[in-house]
Tab-separated table of C-alpha atoms and ligand atoms in Angstrom:
chain	number	residue	atom	x	y	z
A	1	VAL	CA	-3.563	39.834	-2.934
A	2	ASP	CA	-3.357	38.848	0.713
A	3	GLY	CA	-5.420	41.052	3.006
A	4	PRO	CA	-5.102	41.365	6.759
A	5	VAL	CA	-6.053	38.272	8.746
A	6	ARG	CA	-9.287	39.023	10.546
A	7	GLN	CA	-10.188	37.626	13.923
A	8	ARG	CA	-12.806	35.363	12.393
A	9	SER	CA	-10.571	33.817	9.765
A	10	LEU	CA	-7.885	33.388	12.418
A	11	TRP	CA	-10.357	31.293	14.432
A	12	GLN	CA	-11.270	29.308	11.315
A	13	HIS	CA	-7.622	28.698	10.536
A	14	ASN	CA	-6.689	27.641	14.065
A	15	LEU	CA	-9.756	25.420	14.380
A	16	ALA	CA	-8.631	23.510	11.276
A	17	LEU	CA	-5.078	23.412	12.607
A	18	VAL	CA	-6.156	21.805	15.885
A	19	LEU	CA	-8.519	19.335	14.204
A	20	GLY	CA	-5.778	18.466	11.719
A	21	HIS	CA	-3.436	17.660	14.571
A	22	VAL	CA	-6.020	15.524	16.353
A	23	GLY	CA	-6.618	13.651	13.081
A	24	ALA	CA	-2.925	13.118	12.441
A	25	ALA	CA	-1.844	11.943	15.892
A	26	THR	CA	-4.570	10.180	17.842
A	27	PRO	CA	-4.980	10.041	20.699
A	28	THR	CA	-3.348	13.317	21.502
A	29	SER	CA	-3.739	15.792	24.367
A	30	ARG	CA	-4.420	19.520	24.600
A	31	ALA	CA	-0.825	20.056	25.748
A	32	GLU	CA	0.541	18.074	22.804
A	33	VAL	CA	-1.650	20.024	20.397
A	34	ALA	CA	-0.352	23.283	21.883
A	35	ALA	CA	3.258	22.111	21.585
A	36	ALA	CA	2.774	20.894	18.012
A	37	THR	CA	0.852	23.921	16.707
A	38	GLY	CA	2.533	26.735	18.619
A	39	LEU	CA	-0.847	27.951	19.932
A	40	THR	CA	-1.224	28.829	23.628
A	41	ARG	CA	-2.815	26.200	25.847
A	42	ALA	CA	-5.711	28.539	26.581
A	43	THR	CA	-6.371	28.981	22.852
A	44	VAL	CA	-6.154	25.238	22.270
A	45	SER	CA	-8.570	24.560	25.137
A	46	SER	CA	-11.085	27.013	23.739
A	47	LEU	CA	-10.805	25.575	20.223
A	48	VAL	CA	-11.111	22.017	21.561
A	49	GLU	CA	-14.314	23.069	23.357
A	50	ASP	CA	-15.691	24.270	19.998
A	51	LEU	CA	-14.721	20.970	18.360
A	52	LEU	CA	-16.171	18.890	21.221
A	53	GLY	CA	-19.387	20.903	21.097
A	54	ALA	CA	-19.763	20.253	17.369
A	55	GLY	CA	-19.120	16.530	17.790
A	56	LEU	CA	-15.967	16.578	15.677
A	57	VAL	CA	-13.683	15.480	18.484
A	58	THR	CA	-14.278	13.258	21.472
A	59	GLU	CA	-12.355	12.586	24.675
A	60	VAL	CA	-10.943	9.183	25.541
A	61	GLU	CA	-9.376	7.666	28.651
A	62	PRO	CA	-5.866	8.971	29.151
A	63	ALA	CA	-3.092	6.634	28.088
A	64	PRO	CA	-1.018	5.373	31.035
A	65	ARG	CA	2.090	7.462	31.299
A	66	THR	CA	5.479	6.579	32.668
A	67	GLY	CA	6.572	10.146	33.472
A	68	ALA	CA	5.560	12.295	36.422
A	69	GLY	CA	2.254	14.168	36.630
A	70	ARG	CA	-1.382	13.454	35.985
A	71	PRO	CA	-1.985	11.796	32.608
A	72	ALA	CA	-3.810	14.066	30.166
A	73	THR	CA	-7.232	13.305	28.666
A	74	GLY	CA	-6.858	11.951	25.157
A	75	LEU	CA	-8.469	13.601	22.143
A	76	VAL	CA	-9.531	11.672	19.048
A	77	LEU	CA	-11.658	12.319	15.983
A	78	ASN	CA	-15.244	11.407	16.824
A	79	PRO	CA	-16.325	8.242	14.947
A	80	GLY	CA	-19.901	9.298	15.790
A	81	GLY	CA	-19.339	12.762	14.314
A	82	PRO	CA	-20.521	14.102	10.943
A	83	ALA	CA	-20.125	11.599	8.108
A	84	GLY	CA	-19.813	11.786	4.327
A	85	LEU	CA	-22.129	10.159	1.788
A	86	GLY	CA	-20.577	8.899	-1.435
A	87	LEU	CA	-22.742	8.034	-4.449
A	88	GLU	CA	-21.712	6.599	-7.778
A	89	ILE	CA	-23.456	6.361	-11.129
A	90	ASN	CA	-21.621	4.038	-13.438
A	91	VAL	CA	-22.529	2.415	-16.721
A	92	ASP	CA	-23.700	-0.869	-15.237
A	93	PHE	CA	-24.179	-0.161	-11.539
A	94	LEU	CA	-25.120	2.392	-8.888
A	95	ALA	CA	-23.368	2.535	-5.503
A	96	ALA	CA	-23.641	4.315	-2.167
A	97	ALA	CA	-21.232	4.475	0.777
A	98	VAL	CA	-20.996	6.295	4.098
A	99	VAL	CA	-17.607	7.087	5.607
A	100	ASP	CA	-17.370	8.377	9.166
A	101	LEU	CA	-15.165	11.227	10.339
A	102	THR	CA	-12.244	8.880	11.009
A	103	GLY	CA	-12.399	7.534	7.448
A	104	ALA	CA	-13.986	4.176	8.348
A	105	VAL	CA	-16.538	2.766	5.885
A	106	ARG	CA	-19.884	2.379	7.688
A	107	HIS	CA	-22.185	1.536	4.776
A	108	HIS	CA	-21.593	0.252	1.242
A	109	VAL	CA	-24.252	-0.918	-1.202
A	110	VAL	CA	-23.990	-1.686	-4.926
A	111	HIS	CA	-26.975	-2.138	-7.275
A	112	ARG	CA	-26.041	-3.902	-10.487
A	113	VAL	CA	-28.389	-2.449	-13.090
A	114	ASP	CA	-27.379	-1.329	-16.546
A	115	GLN	CA	-27.945	2.435	-16.736
A	116	ARG	CA	-27.556	2.798	-20.493
A	117	GLY	CA	-30.620	4.130	-22.207
A	118	ARG	CA	-32.401	5.004	-18.955
A	119	PRO	CA	-33.575	8.617	-18.708
A	120	PRO	CA	-31.268	10.579	-16.377
A	121	GLU	CA	-34.176	11.552	-14.091
A	122	ARG	CA	-34.956	7.847	-13.504
A	123	VAL	CA	-31.312	7.141	-12.691
A	124	LEU	CA	-31.196	10.132	-10.342
A	125	ALA	CA	-34.425	9.047	-8.628
A	126	ASP	CA	-32.760	5.671	-7.909
A	127	VAL	CA	-29.666	7.462	-6.610
A	128	ALA	CA	-31.878	9.577	-4.338
A	129	ARG	CA	-33.523	6.432	-2.944
A	130	MET	CA	-30.117	4.815	-2.306
A	131	ALA	CA	-28.994	8.023	-0.585
A	132	ALA	CA	-32.047	7.954	1.680
A	133	GLU	CA	-31.424	4.292	2.550
A	134	ALA	CA	-27.765	5.015	3.308
A	135	VAL	CA	-28.628	7.962	5.560
A	136	ASP	CA	-31.313	5.907	7.349
A	137	GLY	CA	-28.996	2.906	7.606
A	138	VAL	CA	-26.282	4.531	9.689
A	139	ASP	CA	-26.463	5.942	13.182
A	140	LEU	CA	-24.632	9.093	12.095
A	141	THR	CA	-25.414	12.606	10.916
A	142	VAL	CA	-24.466	12.820	7.261
A	143	ALA	CA	-23.004	16.237	6.473
A	144	ALA	CA	-23.012	16.232	2.669
A	145	ALA	CA	-22.943	14.029	-0.413
A	146	ARG	CA	-20.517	13.662	-3.292
A	147	LEU	CA	-21.701	11.983	-6.482
A	148	ALA	CA	-19.341	10.304	-8.941
A	149	VAL	CA	-20.245	10.099	-12.634
A	150	PRO	CA	-18.275	8.610	-15.541
A	151	GLY	CA	-17.996	11.802	-17.550
A	152	LEU	CA	-16.954	15.430	-17.750
A	153	VAL	CA	-18.459	17.495	-14.937
A	154	ASN	CA	-18.663	21.271	-14.561
A	155	GLY	CA	-18.094	22.894	-11.180
A	156	ASP	CA	-21.859	23.468	-10.788
A	157	GLY	CA	-22.668	19.768	-11.224
A	158	LEU	CA	-23.663	19.918	-14.889
A	159	VAL	CA	-22.539	16.724	-16.642
A	160	ARG	CA	-21.240	17.974	-19.992
A	161	VAL	CA	-20.894	14.514	-21.454
A	162	ALA	CA	-20.851	10.947	-20.166
A	163	PRO	CA	-20.351	9.034	-23.434
A	164	ASN	CA	-21.068	5.531	-22.122
A	165	LEU	CA	-24.274	6.639	-20.373
A	166	GLY	CA	-25.336	8.643	-23.427
A	167	TRP	CA	-25.649	11.781	-21.276
A	168	ARG	CA	-25.038	15.247	-22.614
A	169	ASP	CA	-25.609	18.480	-20.661
A	170	VAL	CA	-27.481	16.796	-17.817
A	171	ASP	CA	-28.096	18.891	-14.696
A	172	VAL	CA	-27.604	16.653	-11.672
A	173	PRO	CA	-28.113	18.675	-8.437
A	174	GLY	CA	-31.500	20.061	-9.571
A	175	PRO	CA	-33.290	16.750	-10.313
A	176	LEU	CA	-31.665	15.141	-7.253
A	177	ALA	CA	-32.992	17.840	-4.951
A	178	ALA	CA	-36.424	17.436	-6.567
A	179	ALA	CA	-36.460	13.638	-6.209
A	180	PRO	CA	-39.018	12.547	-3.576
A	181	ARG	CA	-36.583	10.433	-1.545
A	182	TRP	CA	-33.552	12.772	-1.633
A	183	PRO	CA	-32.425	13.358	1.990
A	184	ALA	CA	-31.949	17.146	1.547
A	185	LEU	CA	-28.164	17.144	1.683
A	186	PRO	CA	-25.791	19.514	-0.048
A	187	VAL	CA	-24.395	17.602	-3.031
A	188	SER	CA	-21.464	18.120	-5.356
A	189	VAL	CA	-20.642	16.120	-8.458
A	190	ASP	CA	-17.241	14.948	-9.676
A	191	ASN	CA	-15.694	12.573	-12.170
A	192	GLU	CA	-15.552	8.939	-10.989
A	193	ALA	CA	-11.828	8.438	-11.636
A	194	ASN	CA	-10.958	11.668	-9.806
A	195	LEU	CA	-12.830	10.422	-6.752
A	196	GLY	CA	-11.248	6.973	-7.098
A	197	ALA	CA	-7.812	8.577	-7.078
A	198	LEU	CA	-8.729	10.542	-3.943
A	199	GLY	CA	-9.961	7.320	-2.317
A	200	GLU	CA	-6.669	5.649	-3.130
A	201	LEU	CA	-4.718	8.623	-1.801
A	202	ALA	CA	-6.556	8.410	1.521
A	203	ALA	CA	-6.593	4.613	1.869
A	204	ALA	CA	-3.189	3.337	0.966
A	205	PRO	CA	0.372	4.363	1.513
A	206	THR	CA	0.734	5.898	-1.939
A	207	PRO	CA	3.610	7.870	-3.395
A	208	PRO	CA	2.799	11.603	-3.638
A	209	SER	CA	2.466	11.416	-7.426
A	210	PHE	CA	0.618	8.638	-9.216
A	211	LEU	CA	-1.732	7.827	-12.060
A	212	TYR	CA	-4.957	6.088	-11.018
A	213	VAL	CA	-6.630	4.290	-13.926
A	214	SER	CA	-10.217	3.187	-13.424
A	215	GLY	CA	-11.438	0.438	-15.728
A	216	GLU	CA	-15.171	-0.057	-16.137
A	217	VAL	CA	-17.095	-0.110	-19.395
A	218	GLY	CA	-15.297	3.179	-19.929
A	219	ILE	CA	-11.808	3.995	-18.727
A	220	GLY	CA	-10.947	7.122	-16.762
A	221	ALA	CA	-7.928	8.306	-14.846
A	222	GLY	CA	-7.180	10.520	-11.885
A	223	VAL	CA	-3.819	12.258	-11.843
A	224	VAL	CA	-2.359	12.939	-8.390
A	225	LEU	CA	0.674	15.225	-8.301
A	226	ASP	CA	2.473	16.020	-5.036
A	227	GLY	CA	-0.434	14.693	-2.973
A	228	ALA	CA	-3.120	16.728	-4.748
A	229	LEU	CA	-5.531	15.858	-7.526
A	230	PHE	CA	-4.570	17.575	-10.778
A	231	ARG	CA	-7.861	18.711	-12.333
A	232	GLY	CA	-6.726	20.708	-15.331
A	233	ALA	CA	-8.132	24.003	-16.611
A	234	HIS	CA	-11.801	22.895	-16.596
A	235	GLY	CA	-11.666	20.009	-14.137
A	236	TRP	CA	-11.674	17.592	-17.045
A	237	SER	CA	-8.214	16.040	-16.787
A	238	GLY	CA	-7.642	12.294	-16.915
A	239	GLU	CA	-9.670	11.209	-19.968
A	240	ILE	CA	-7.178	8.427	-20.662
A	241	GLY	CA	-9.947	6.251	-22.132
A	242	HIS	CA	-9.896	8.492	-25.204
A	243	VAL	CA	-6.155	8.579	-25.658
A	244	THR	CA	-5.399	7.170	-29.103
A	245	VAL	CA	-3.787	3.757	-29.115
A	246	ALA	CA	-4.162	3.150	-32.868
A	247	PRO	CA	-5.196	6.052	-35.154
A	248	ASP	CA	-7.133	3.796	-37.547
A	249	GLY	CA	-8.558	1.488	-34.891
A	250	PRO	CA	-12.242	0.794	-34.177
A	251	LEU	CA	-14.716	3.641	-33.817
A	252	CYS	CA	-15.262	4.838	-30.232
A	253	ARG	CA	-18.443	6.209	-28.665
A	254	CYS	CA	-16.727	9.597	-28.514
A	255	GLY	CA	-16.548	9.729	-32.328
A	256	ALA	CA	-12.794	9.178	-32.642
A	257	ARG	CA	-11.008	5.986	-33.705
A	258	GLY	CA	-8.688	3.674	-31.811
A	259	CYS	CA	-9.278	5.039	-28.301
A	260	LEU	CA	-7.924	3.043	-25.337
A	261	GLU	CA	-11.498	2.094	-24.327
A	262	GLN	CA	-11.847	0.143	-27.557
A	263	TYR	CA	-8.954	-2.103	-26.493
A	264	ALA	CA	-9.078	-2.253	-22.714
A	265	GLY	CA	-12.657	-1.392	-21.711
A	266	GLN	CA	-14.575	-4.196	-19.980
A	267	GLU	CA	-16.603	-4.997	-23.083
A	268	ALA	CA	-13.575	-4.898	-25.382
A	269	ILE	CA	-11.825	-7.438	-23.142
A	270	MET	CA	-14.922	-9.686	-23.131
A	271	ARG	CA	-15.228	-9.444	-26.900
A	272	ALA	CA	-11.554	-10.247	-27.441
A	273	ALA	CA	-11.822	-13.165	-25.007
A	274	GLY	CA	-14.771	-14.572	-26.948
A	275	ILE	CA	-17.125	-14.190	-23.976
A	276	ARG	CA	-20.502	-13.198	-25.324
A	277	ALA	CA	-22.089	-10.135	-23.756
A	278	ASP	CA	-24.943	-11.455	-21.647
A	279	PRO	CA	-27.460	-8.877	-20.468
A	280	MET	CA	-28.273	-11.173	-17.528
A	281	LEU	CA	-24.626	-11.303	-16.496
A	282	SER	CA	-23.609	-8.400	-14.250
A	283	ALA	CA	-20.214	-6.884	-14.846
A	284	ASP	CA	-18.650	-7.978	-11.558
A	285	VAL	CA	-19.624	-11.587	-12.331
A	286	ALA	CA	-18.273	-11.200	-15.877
A	287	VAL	CA	-14.990	-9.798	-14.557
A	288	ALA	CA	-14.759	-12.602	-11.979
A	289	ARG	CA	-15.339	-15.114	-14.800
A	290	ILE	CA	-12.523	-13.542	-16.824
A	291	ALA	CA	-10.238	-13.738	-13.769
A	292	ASP	CA	-11.170	-17.403	-13.194
A	293	LEU	CA	-10.488	-18.308	-16.819
A	294	ALA	CA	-7.180	-16.424	-16.733
A	295	ALA	CA	-6.202	-18.233	-13.531
A	296	ALA	CA	-6.973	-21.496	-15.358
A	297	SER	CA	-4.677	-20.352	-18.206
A	298	ASP	CA	-7.452	-20.136	-20.795
A	299	PRO	CA	-5.451	-19.104	-23.890
A	300	GLY	CA	-8.168	-16.863	-25.385
A	301	VAL	CA	-8.631	-14.944	-22.150
A	302	LEU	CA	-4.884	-14.633	-21.566
A	303	ASN	CA	-4.473	-13.225	-25.091
A	304	ALA	CA	-7.309	-10.751	-24.533
A	305	LEU	CA	-5.777	-9.558	-21.259
A	306	ARG	CA	-2.333	-9.304	-22.857
A	307	ALA	CA	-3.730	-7.094	-25.615
A	308	ALA	CA	-5.698	-4.958	-23.134
A	309	GLY	CA	-2.653	-4.605	-20.867
A	310	ALA	CA	-0.467	-3.608	-23.790
A	311	ALA	CA	-2.933	-0.915	-24.900
A	312	LEU	CA	-3.211	0.316	-21.329
A	313	GLY	CA	0.583	0.418	-21.034
A	314	ILE	CA	0.943	2.387	-24.272
A	315	ALA	CA	-1.557	5.008	-23.078
A	316	ALA	CA	-0.087	5.121	-19.571
A	317	ALA	CA	3.445	5.513	-20.955
A	318	GLY	CA	2.370	8.718	-22.684
A	319	VAL	CA	1.070	10.104	-19.399
A	320	VAL	CA	4.165	9.038	-17.452
A	321	ASN	CA	6.522	10.546	-20.033
A	322	VAL	CA	4.744	13.897	-19.695
A	323	LEU	CA	4.030	14.012	-15.949
A	324	ASP	CA	6.839	11.975	-14.321
A	325	VAL	CA	4.627	9.981	-11.960
A	326	ASP	CA	6.283	6.825	-10.645
A	327	THR	CA	3.283	4.609	-9.921
A	328	VAL	CA	0.308	3.422	-11.949
A	329	VAL	CA	-2.612	2.193	-9.830
A	330	LEU	CA	-5.143	-0.126	-11.498
A	331	GLY	CA	-8.633	0.558	-10.125
A	332	GLY	CA	-12.256	-0.304	-10.842
A	333	SER	CA	-12.581	-3.708	-12.518
A	334	PHE	CA	-8.896	-3.497	-13.498
A	335	ALA	CA	-8.062	-4.179	-9.833
A	336	ALA	CA	-9.436	-7.735	-10.071
A	337	LEU	CA	-7.479	-8.298	-13.299
A	338	ALA	CA	-4.243	-6.655	-12.152
A	339	ASP	CA	-2.414	-9.991	-11.891
A	340	TRP	CA	-2.606	-10.330	-15.682
A	341	LEU	CA	-2.816	-6.714	-16.876
A	342	GLY	CA	-0.067	-5.459	-14.593
A	343	SER	CA	2.868	-7.295	-16.165
A	344	GLN	CA	1.870	-6.133	-19.662
A	345	VAL	CA	1.489	-2.556	-18.485
A	346	GLU	CA	4.903	-2.767	-16.823
A	347	ARG	CA	6.458	-4.153	-19.976
A	348	GLU	CA	5.133	-1.275	-22.102
A	349	LEU	CA	6.202	1.284	-19.520
A	350	ARG	CA	9.714	-0.192	-19.416
A	351	GLU	CA	9.946	0.026	-23.157
A	352	ARG	CA	8.300	3.397	-23.735
A	353	VAL	CA	9.071	5.617	-20.754
A	354	LEU	CA	12.398	7.360	-21.284
A	355	THR	CA	13.256	7.579	-17.597
A	356	ALA	CA	12.317	3.969	-16.756
A	357	ASP	CA	15.978	2.871	-16.685
A	358	TRP	CA	16.690	5.215	-13.784
A	359	SER	CA	13.392	5.001	-11.992
A	360	PRO	CA	11.218	1.961	-12.738
A	361	ILE	CA	7.484	2.662	-12.723
A	362	SER	CA	5.583	0.413	-10.377
A	363	VAL	CA	2.139	-0.907	-11.291
A	364	ARG	CA	-0.264	-2.206	-8.684
A	365	ALA	CA	-3.909	-2.881	-7.941
A	366	SER	CA	-5.983	-0.303	-6.083
A	367	ALA	CA	-6.123	-0.907	-2.331
A	368	LEU	CA	-9.885	-0.305	-2.345
A	369	GLY	CA	-10.551	-2.321	-5.502
A	370	ALA	CA	-13.882	-1.710	-7.171
A	371	ALA	CA	-15.138	0.352	-4.196
A	372	ALA	CA	-12.451	3.050	-4.565
A	373	THR	CA	-14.683	5.574	-6.292
A	374	VAL	CA	-17.735	5.510	-4.022
A	375	VAL	CA	-15.627	5.258	-0.858
A	376	GLY	CA	-13.380	7.991	-2.229
A	377	ALA	CA	-16.455	10.165	-2.839
A	378	ALA	CA	-17.664	9.733	0.759
A	379	GLY	CA	-14.128	10.236	2.053
A	380	ALA	CA	-13.767	13.455	0.066
A	381	VAL	CA	-16.734	14.933	1.966
A	382	VAL	CA	-15.096	14.036	5.281
A	383	ARG	CA	-11.687	15.274	4.190
A	384	ASP	CA	-13.145	18.650	3.169
A	385	LEU	CA	-14.992	18.865	6.479
A	386	ARG	CA	-11.817	18.081	8.413
A	387	ALA	CA	-9.824	20.631	6.411
A	388	ALA	CA	-12.390	23.411	7.007
A	389	PRO	CA	-14.506	22.565	10.077
A	390	ALA	CA	-15.629	26.135	10.837
A	391	SER	CA	-18.842	26.081	8.816
A	392	TRP	CA	-19.956	22.821	10.498
A	393	VAL	CA	-19.176	24.250	13.948
A	394	ASN	CA	-21.029	27.467	13.116
A	395	ALA	CA	-24.060	25.653	11.740
A	396	LEU	CA	-24.560	23.952	15.105
A	397	ARG	CA	-24.267	27.096	17.185
B	1	LIG	ZN1	-13.007	7.711	-27.510
């Protein structure tokens, strides 16, 4: 039930409105903000003072104007304002990124270490150290952190299950806060493919509804409908890696048979291509090797990618038939293999999606490639801050 709008929430609302306008049309002026938002110029000036004071907005030289009158001071989002820290735990790497208020990536580090079999507290201690290095490495105030994990995450940051890490019911925020190097930031935890989809949404001109499929050792998906992430009843949507491709197929880590991961996961592709798993070979090098061999028309590798692409297309077709999205974005290590996977995925979609004759489904590589998730995680912090700046402004008062 909607209650009356109080003075305080009115200020919060209008503050977000003004910041949203500055973010959407930079540089802009106080007069343009007033005209665009319908707020009085006095109200806009007061709100802009709040935003300037909190370092969210900064003034720039006025643009030369052709019309009469004194040119107005320009307003832009402050690239030196509060930033977001993105962190990622994946099966065979850890990553950290800082994105500034304008969305620019200011720091990005990847550590290629297999995380399987390591105790969660050791992994989280490494994440805490990477967070500290990221915060120290940028000349910005980091407002908060978002951590991506390849598994099902509860709203309170409890990882219910991350099959490829072997995690079950692992509390994340608690051990992070207790880690000696953790830079005392508020942290929230989300699924890696969800954050990858958000990264894609922010980075590229994307259609409002798309399926983002992230291929690592495991395979996850983020579903974006009408410009918003679709999370499902528990926040667990998008587990496309465990969609059945063949009911009597090979056993999956989740306990079921014939899951997509068993056909199109990184290790399944390597196995099918006859490339032996080498513990000394990091996954990005392995994926680059697969791409090189495919580019050289190695028949075994081409067959492996055809089979993986077909399985991916079969699973994606099921999603597209149900949700009517018109684009499939290939992210994670799939991005580097999109030249070969993409045509197979398209072929399956053409054959299996009922509506494909009237509206072909386009398949493309992620604009951010393998960095989509960690950059998306950092960007999500900034996006939330921009959508609701009041608490940041208040904290500085
Ligand atoms: Zn499975």
